[in-house]
Amino acid sequence: MSEDVPVIETKRLTKQYGDVRAVDSLDLAIESGDVYGFLGPNGAGKSTTIGLLLDYLRPTGGTIRVFGKDPQRAPVEIHNRTGVLPDRFGLYDGRSARQHVSFVAETKQVDDDPEALLERVGLANAVDDNAGEFSKGMEQRLALAMALVGEPDLLVLDEPFNGLDPHGVRRVREIVHEENNRGATVFFSSHVLGQVELVCDRIGVLHRGRLVAEGTVDELRDAAGADDDAVMEDVFVELTDAPIEAGGESR
Ligand SMILES: Nc1ncnc2c1ncn2[C@@H]1O[C@H](COP(=O)(O)OP(=O)(O)OP(=O)(O)O)[C@@H](O)[C@H]1O
């Protein structure tokens, strides 16, 4: 896929909830082919930003373009080209993993093989099992398989490493690489710093709704005034001035 406009572009994007400014004048430009890690402590505004990009939420200020289109005006076109792993999702009790993936394929009008996708995410042995009885990690793997349906041009993954064992974490990293090699742009949020460092070309650090730093891992180390060999956790804490596990504070 080659695009002459950024795949995702926001200008002064703002979302206010009462007294809380969840997203505050956010400028993002994610280019075609990027693997972009959206990093920030709990409550920083990552999921809200993703909700705005996909028109699940409406902004209170600023502009958004995805593939050059306004999500409020072209939601179907954007969703047809995008695979989404949401932060919260529901699975249907009594329906198999295969049925979940087939449902997305039908919605997107593509003929992907559900079994092959489930195998890719490590669920080969659970293809016909009831998704309602899946463990947290299995749910996460199934949701990722659903996001991969239709070879999307853009993958938006909200905390893709949540609930995964080390095998699952490695598999997600491999899948991100494979999808990127295929030509997909990948935008994912995380506070799993080590994973972000291993997978991303560029990282944006969000803190209290604002982008406080952006760049490669090395550029972020510089921005934080950290040593060349500083681990990402130190850089993160320095930039966000908050312990990683602190969360949900109002502002
Ligand atoms: N529907 C809502 N009504 C009021 N406040 C909200 C709502 N949704 C989110 N917020 C607030 O907006 C801020 C950003 O929340 P958001 O879920 O976007 O953060 P996050 O970075 O995704 O956090 P986490 O890493 O914990 O998932 C938080 O202070 C949160 O309490």
GROMACS .gro file of C-alpha atoms and ligand atoms in nm:
model
  282
    1MET     CA    1   0.000   0.000   0.000
    2SER     CA    2   0.139   0.340  -0.082
    3GLU     CA    3  -0.036   0.653   0.032
    4ASP     CA    4   0.066   1.009  -0.030
    5VAL     CA    5  -0.117   1.125   0.282
    6PRO     CA    6  -0.048   0.999   0.634
    7VAL     CA    7  -0.253   0.690   0.718
    8ILE     CA    8  -0.350   0.857   1.046
    9GLU     CA    9  -0.338   1.230   1.101
   10THR     CA   10  -0.481   1.427   1.390
   11LYS     CA   11  -0.455   1.800   1.447
   12ARG     CA   12  -0.522   1.952   1.786
   13LEU     CA   13  -0.744   1.654   1.863
   14THR     CA   14  -0.924   1.702   2.193
   15LYS     CA   15  -1.175   1.500   2.393
   16GLN     CA   16  -1.319   1.646   2.711
   17TYR     CA   17  -1.523   1.443   2.960
   18GLY     CA   18  -1.663   1.692   3.210
   19ASP     CA   19  -1.357   1.820   3.397
   20VAL     CA   20  -1.127   1.558   3.247
   21ARG     CA   21  -0.944   1.636   2.925
   22ALA     CA   22  -0.874   1.278   2.814
   23VAL     CA   23  -0.705   1.389   2.490
   24ASP     CA   24  -0.550   1.733   2.473
   25SER     CA   25  -0.452   1.905   2.144
   26LEU     CA   26  -0.300   1.588   2.003
   27ASP     CA   27  -0.106   1.612   1.675
   28LEU     CA   28  -0.023   1.274   1.521
   29ALA     CA   29   0.103   1.179   1.176
   30ILE     CA   30   0.144   0.808   1.113
   31GLU     CA   31   0.289   0.736   0.772
   32SER     CA   32   0.213   0.438   0.551
   33GLY     CA   33   0.426   0.141   0.656
   34ASP     CA   34   0.499   0.269   1.007
   35VAL     CA   35   0.482   0.049   1.313
   36TYR     CA   36   0.388   0.313   1.567
   37GLY     CA   37   0.374   0.246   1.939
   38PHE     CA   38   0.141   0.465   2.138
   39LEU     CA   39   0.279   0.453   2.487
   40GLY     CA   40   0.148   0.597   2.809
   41PRO     CA   41   0.054   0.521   3.168
   42ASN     CA   42  -0.294   0.407   3.268
   43GLY     CA   43  -0.545   0.681   3.203
   44ALA     CA   44  -0.316   0.871   2.964
   45GLY     CA   45  -0.582   0.880   2.692
   46LYS     CA   46  -0.465   0.600   2.460
   47SER     CA   47  -0.796   0.414   2.432
   48THR     CA   48  -0.987   0.740   2.398
   49THR     CA   49  -0.763   0.840   2.106
   50ILE     CA   50  -0.822   0.503   1.938
   51GLY     CA   51  -1.198   0.540   1.992
   52LEU     CA   52  -1.183   0.880   1.823
   53LEU     CA   53  -0.984   0.748   1.525
   54LEU     CA   54  -1.247   0.479   1.464
   55ASP     CA   55  -1.549   0.703   1.525
   56TYR     CA   56  -1.655   0.507   1.833
   57LEU     CA   57  -1.625   0.843   2.011
   58ARG     CA   58  -1.668   1.197   1.884
   59PRO     CA   59  -1.406   1.467   1.947
   60THR     CA   60  -1.479   1.790   2.127
   61GLY     CA   61  -1.210   1.967   1.923
   62GLY     CA   62  -0.959   1.927   1.643
   63THR     CA   63  -0.957   1.713   1.331
   64ILE     CA   64  -0.892   1.350   1.239
   65ARG     CA   65  -0.808   1.192   0.905
   66VAL     CA   66  -0.765   0.820   0.851
   67PHE     CA   67  -0.655   0.733   0.495
   68GLY     CA   68  -0.719   1.102   0.433
   69LYS     CA   69  -1.087   1.070   0.532
   70ASP     CA   70  -1.286   1.209   0.819
   71PRO     CA   71  -1.401   0.908   1.031
   72GLN     CA   72  -1.737   1.074   1.091
   73ARG     CA   73  -1.799   1.096   0.716
   74ALA     CA   74  -1.640   0.774   0.593
   75PRO     CA   75  -1.666   0.521   0.878
   76VAL     CA   76  -1.749   0.222   0.656
   77GLU     CA   77  -1.466   0.285   0.414
   78ILE     CA   78  -1.221   0.323   0.703
   79HIS     CA   79  -1.347   0.013   0.884
   80ASN     CA   80  -1.326  -0.196   0.566
   81ARG     CA   81  -0.953  -0.115   0.542
   82THR     CA   82  -0.879  -0.143   0.914
   83GLY     CA   83  -0.837  -0.437   1.151
   84VAL     CA   84  -0.916  -0.347   1.510
   85LEU     CA   85  -0.829  -0.516   1.836
   86PRO     CA   86  -1.032  -0.309   2.085
   87ASP     CA   87  -0.942  -0.267   2.453
   88ARG     CA   88  -1.274  -0.419   2.553
   89PHE     CA   89  -1.459  -0.667   2.344
   90GLY     CA   90  -1.730  -0.924   2.396
   91LEU     CA   91  -1.732  -1.278   2.259
   92TYR     CA   92  -2.048  -1.480   2.202
   93ASP     CA   93  -2.097  -1.765   2.446
   94GLY     CA   94  -2.200  -2.075   2.254
   95ARG     CA   95  -2.019  -1.968   1.937
   96SER     CA   96  -1.689  -2.121   1.832
   97ALA     CA   97  -1.367  -1.937   1.750
   98ARG     CA   98  -1.424  -2.031   1.386
   99GLN     CA   99  -1.771  -1.874   1.390
  100HIS     CA  100  -1.631  -1.550   1.534
  101VAL     CA  101  -1.370  -1.519   1.259
  102SER     CA  102  -1.621  -1.624   0.988
  103PHE     CA  103  -1.857  -1.355   1.106
  104VAL     CA  104  -1.593  -1.084   1.053
  105ALA     CA  105  -1.506  -1.230   0.712
  106GLU     CA  106  -1.872  -1.218   0.610
  107THR     CA  107  -1.905  -0.860   0.735
  108LYS     CA  108  -1.596  -0.755   0.540
  109GLN     CA  109  -1.703  -0.968   0.241
  110VAL     CA  110  -1.371  -1.153   0.218
  111ASP     CA  111  -1.305  -1.526   0.195
  112ASP     CA  112  -1.020  -1.566   0.447
  113ASP     CA  113  -0.982  -1.915   0.591
  114PRO     CA  114  -1.076  -1.890   0.961
  115GLU     CA  115  -0.871  -2.198   1.044
  116ALA     CA  116  -0.554  -2.049   0.896
  117LEU     CA  117  -0.600  -1.726   1.090
  118LEU     CA  118  -0.668  -1.913   1.414
  119GLU     CA  119  -0.359  -2.123   1.357
  120ARG     CA  120  -0.157  -1.805   1.311
  121VAL     CA  121  -0.256  -1.677   1.653
  122GLY     CA  122  -0.192  -2.013   1.820
  123LEU     CA  123  -0.551  -2.136   1.847
  124ALA     CA  124  -0.522  -2.430   1.606
  125ASN     CA  125  -0.640  -2.667   1.878
  126ALA     CA  126  -0.941  -2.458   1.975
  127VAL     CA  127  -1.094  -2.374   1.636
  128ASP     CA  128  -1.429  -2.535   1.716
  129ASP     CA  129  -1.433  -2.472   2.091
  130ASN     CA  130  -1.685  -2.242   2.257
  131ALA     CA  131  -1.529  -1.895   2.277
  132GLY     CA  132  -1.744  -1.828   2.584
  133GLU     CA  133  -1.521  -2.068   2.777
  134PHE     CA  134  -1.189  -1.923   2.660
  135SER     CA  135  -0.923  -1.799   2.902
  136LYS     CA  136  -0.824  -1.433   2.893
  137GLY     CA  137  -0.521  -1.506   2.675
  138MET     CA  138  -0.724  -1.720   2.436
  139GLU     CA  139  -0.983  -1.441   2.407
  140GLN     CA  140  -0.705  -1.198   2.322
  141ARG     CA  141  -0.568  -1.433   2.056
  142LEU     CA  142  -0.914  -1.477   1.903
  143ALA     CA  143  -0.968  -1.100   1.897
  144LEU     CA  144  -0.636  -1.062   1.716
  145ALA     CA  145  -0.737  -1.325   1.458
  146MET     CA  146  -1.056  -1.124   1.402
  147ALA     CA  147  -0.849  -0.807   1.351
  148LEU     CA  148  -0.635  -0.980   1.087
  149VAL     CA  149  -0.930  -1.075   0.865
  150GLY     CA  150  -0.913  -0.930   0.514
  151GLU     CA  151  -0.545  -0.828   0.514
  152PRO     CA  152  -0.622  -0.478   0.643
  153ASP     CA  153  -0.414  -0.180   0.530
  154LEU     CA  154  -0.416  -0.052   0.889
  155LEU     CA  155  -0.407  -0.248   1.213
  156VAL     CA  156  -0.517  -0.065   1.526
  157LEU     CA  157  -0.433  -0.277   1.829
  158ASP     CA  158  -0.524  -0.157   2.177
  159GLU     CA  159  -0.295  -0.327   2.430
  160PRO     CA  160  -0.236  -0.635   2.212
  161PHE     CA  161  -0.011  -0.800   2.473
  162ASN     CA  162  -0.274  -0.795   2.748
  163GLY     CA  163  -0.326  -1.129   2.916
  164LEU     CA  164  -0.079  -1.318   2.697
  165ASP     CA  165   0.181  -1.569   2.810
  166PRO     CA  166   0.538  -1.532   2.675
  167HIS     CA  167   0.456  -1.751   2.373
  168GLY     CA  168   0.158  -1.530   2.295
  169VAL     CA  169   0.363  -1.214   2.338
  170ARG     CA  170   0.624  -1.344   2.096
  171ARG     CA  171   0.355  -1.451   1.849
  172VAL     CA  172   0.200  -1.103   1.853
  173ARG     CA  173   0.541  -0.949   1.786
  174GLU     CA  174   0.593  -1.187   1.493
  175ILE     CA  175   0.248  -1.112   1.356
  176VAL     CA  176   0.311  -0.736   1.375
  177HIS     CA  177   0.632  -0.788   1.175
  178GLU     CA  178   0.459  -1.014   0.922
  179GLU     CA  179   0.172  -0.772   0.875
  180ASN     CA  180   0.411  -0.481   0.837
  181ASN     CA  181   0.617  -0.675   0.581
  182ARG     CA  182   0.295  -0.738   0.389
  183GLY     CA  183   0.254  -0.359   0.374
  184ALA     CA  184   0.021  -0.286   0.664
  185THR     CA  185   0.061   0.017   0.885
  186VAL     CA  186   0.038  -0.077   1.252
  187PHE     CA  187  -0.073   0.153   1.532
  188PHE     CA  188  -0.078  -0.001   1.876
  189SER     CA  189  -0.109   0.117   2.230
  190SER     CA  190   0.078  -0.038   2.516
  191HIS     CA  191   0.240   0.011   2.848
  192VAL     CA  192   0.450  -0.300   2.799
  193LEU     CA  193   0.763  -0.103   2.733
  194GLY     CA  194   0.996  -0.383   2.632
  195GLN     CA  195   0.755  -0.497   2.362
  196VAL     CA  196   0.714  -0.149   2.222
  197GLU     CA  197   1.089  -0.112   2.203
  198LEU     CA  198   1.126  -0.441   2.016
  199VAL     CA  199   0.850  -0.385   1.763
  200CYS     CA  200   0.813  -0.015   1.681
  201ASP     CA  201   0.980   0.215   1.431
  202ARG     CA  202   0.844   0.516   1.612
  203ILE     CA  203   0.694   0.575   1.951
  204GLY     CA  204   0.467   0.849   2.079
  205VAL     CA  205   0.450   0.897   2.454
  206LEU     CA  206   0.116   1.020   2.581
  207HIS     CA  207   0.080   1.168   2.927
  208ARG     CA  208  -0.238   1.328   3.059
  209GLY     CA  209  -0.378   1.344   2.708
  210ARG     CA  210  -0.075   1.521   2.561
  211LEU     CA  211   0.203   1.391   2.341
  212VAL     CA  212   0.511   1.455   2.558
  213ALA     CA  213   0.768   1.292   2.330
  214GLU     CA  214   0.786   1.123   1.994
  215GLY     CA  215   1.057   0.950   1.796
  216THR     CA  216   1.268   0.639   1.777
  217VAL     CA  217   1.375   0.462   2.095
  218ASP     CA  218   1.711   0.644   2.080
  219GLU     CA  219   1.543   0.981   2.029
  220LEU     CA  220   1.322   0.917   2.331
  221ARG     CA  221   1.626   0.830   2.540
  222ASP     CA  222   1.774   1.167   2.438
  223ALA     CA  223   1.448   1.348   2.513
  224ALA     CA  224   1.446   1.196   2.860
  225GLY     CA  225   1.811   1.285   2.911
  226ALA     CA  226   1.878   0.916   2.967
  227ASP     CA  227   2.196   0.719   2.895
  228ASP     CA  228   2.232   0.532   2.565
  229ASP     CA  229   2.185   0.203   2.745
  230ALA     CA  230   1.893   0.321   2.962
  231VAL     CA  231   1.609   0.073   2.963
  232MET     CA  232   1.278   0.195   2.823
  233GLU     CA  233   1.116   0.176   3.164
  234ASP     CA  234   1.345   0.449   3.298
  235VAL     CA  235   1.282   0.661   2.989
  236PHE     CA  236   0.908   0.613   3.027
  237VAL     CA  237   0.903   0.707   3.395
  238GLU     CA  238   1.119   1.012   3.326
  239LEU     CA  239   0.897   1.133   3.041
  240THR     CA  240   0.565   1.069   3.209
  241ASP     CA  241   0.670   1.158   3.559
  242ALA     CA  242   0.449   0.883   3.691
  243PRO     CA  243   0.490   0.525   3.798
  244ILE     CA  244   0.376   0.288   3.524
  245GLU     CA  245   0.117   0.128   3.742
  246ALA     CA  246  -0.032   0.460   3.859
  247GLY     CA  247  -0.355   0.515   3.685
  248GLY     CA  248  -0.677   0.691   3.621
  249GLU     CA  249  -0.580   1.014   3.785
  250SER     CA  250  -0.796   1.307   3.685
  251ARG     CA  251  -0.651   1.621   3.550
  252LIG     N1  252  -1.662   0.766   2.926
  252LIG     C1  253  -1.581   0.836   3.005
  252LIG     N2  254  -1.632   0.929   3.090
  252LIG     C2  255  -1.551   1.002   3.169
  252LIG     N3  256  -1.416   0.991   3.171
  252LIG     C3  257  -1.360   0.901   3.089
  252LIG     C4  258  -1.439   0.819   3.002
  252LIG     N4  259  -1.356   0.739   2.932
  252LIG     C5  260  -1.230   0.768   2.974
  252LIG     N5  261  -1.232   0.866   3.068
  252LIG     C6  262  -1.116   0.926   3.133
  252LIG     O1  263  -1.028   0.970   3.031
  252LIG     C7  264  -0.893   0.948   3.071
  252LIG     C8  265  -0.823   0.866   2.963
  252LIG     O2  266  -0.875   0.733   2.965
  252LIG     P1  267  -0.828   0.623   2.858
  252LIG     O3  268  -0.907   0.500   2.885
  252LIG     O4  269  -0.831   0.681   2.723
  252LIG     O5  270  -0.675   0.599   2.902
  252LIG     P2  271  -0.572   0.485   2.858
  252LIG     O6  272  -0.444   0.554   2.830
  252LIG     O7  273  -0.630   0.401   2.750
  252LIG     O8  274  -0.558   0.401   2.993
  252LIG     P3  275  -0.528   0.243   3.019
  252LIG     O9  276  -0.382   0.222   2.989
  252LIG    O10  277  -0.556   0.230   3.165
  252LIG    O11  278  -0.622   0.163   2.933
  252LIG     C9  279  -0.898   0.883   3.208
  252LIG    O12  280  -0.880   0.983   3.306
  252LIG    C10  281  -1.037   0.825   3.214
  252LIG    O13  282  -1.082   0.819   3.348
   0.00000   0.00000   0.00000
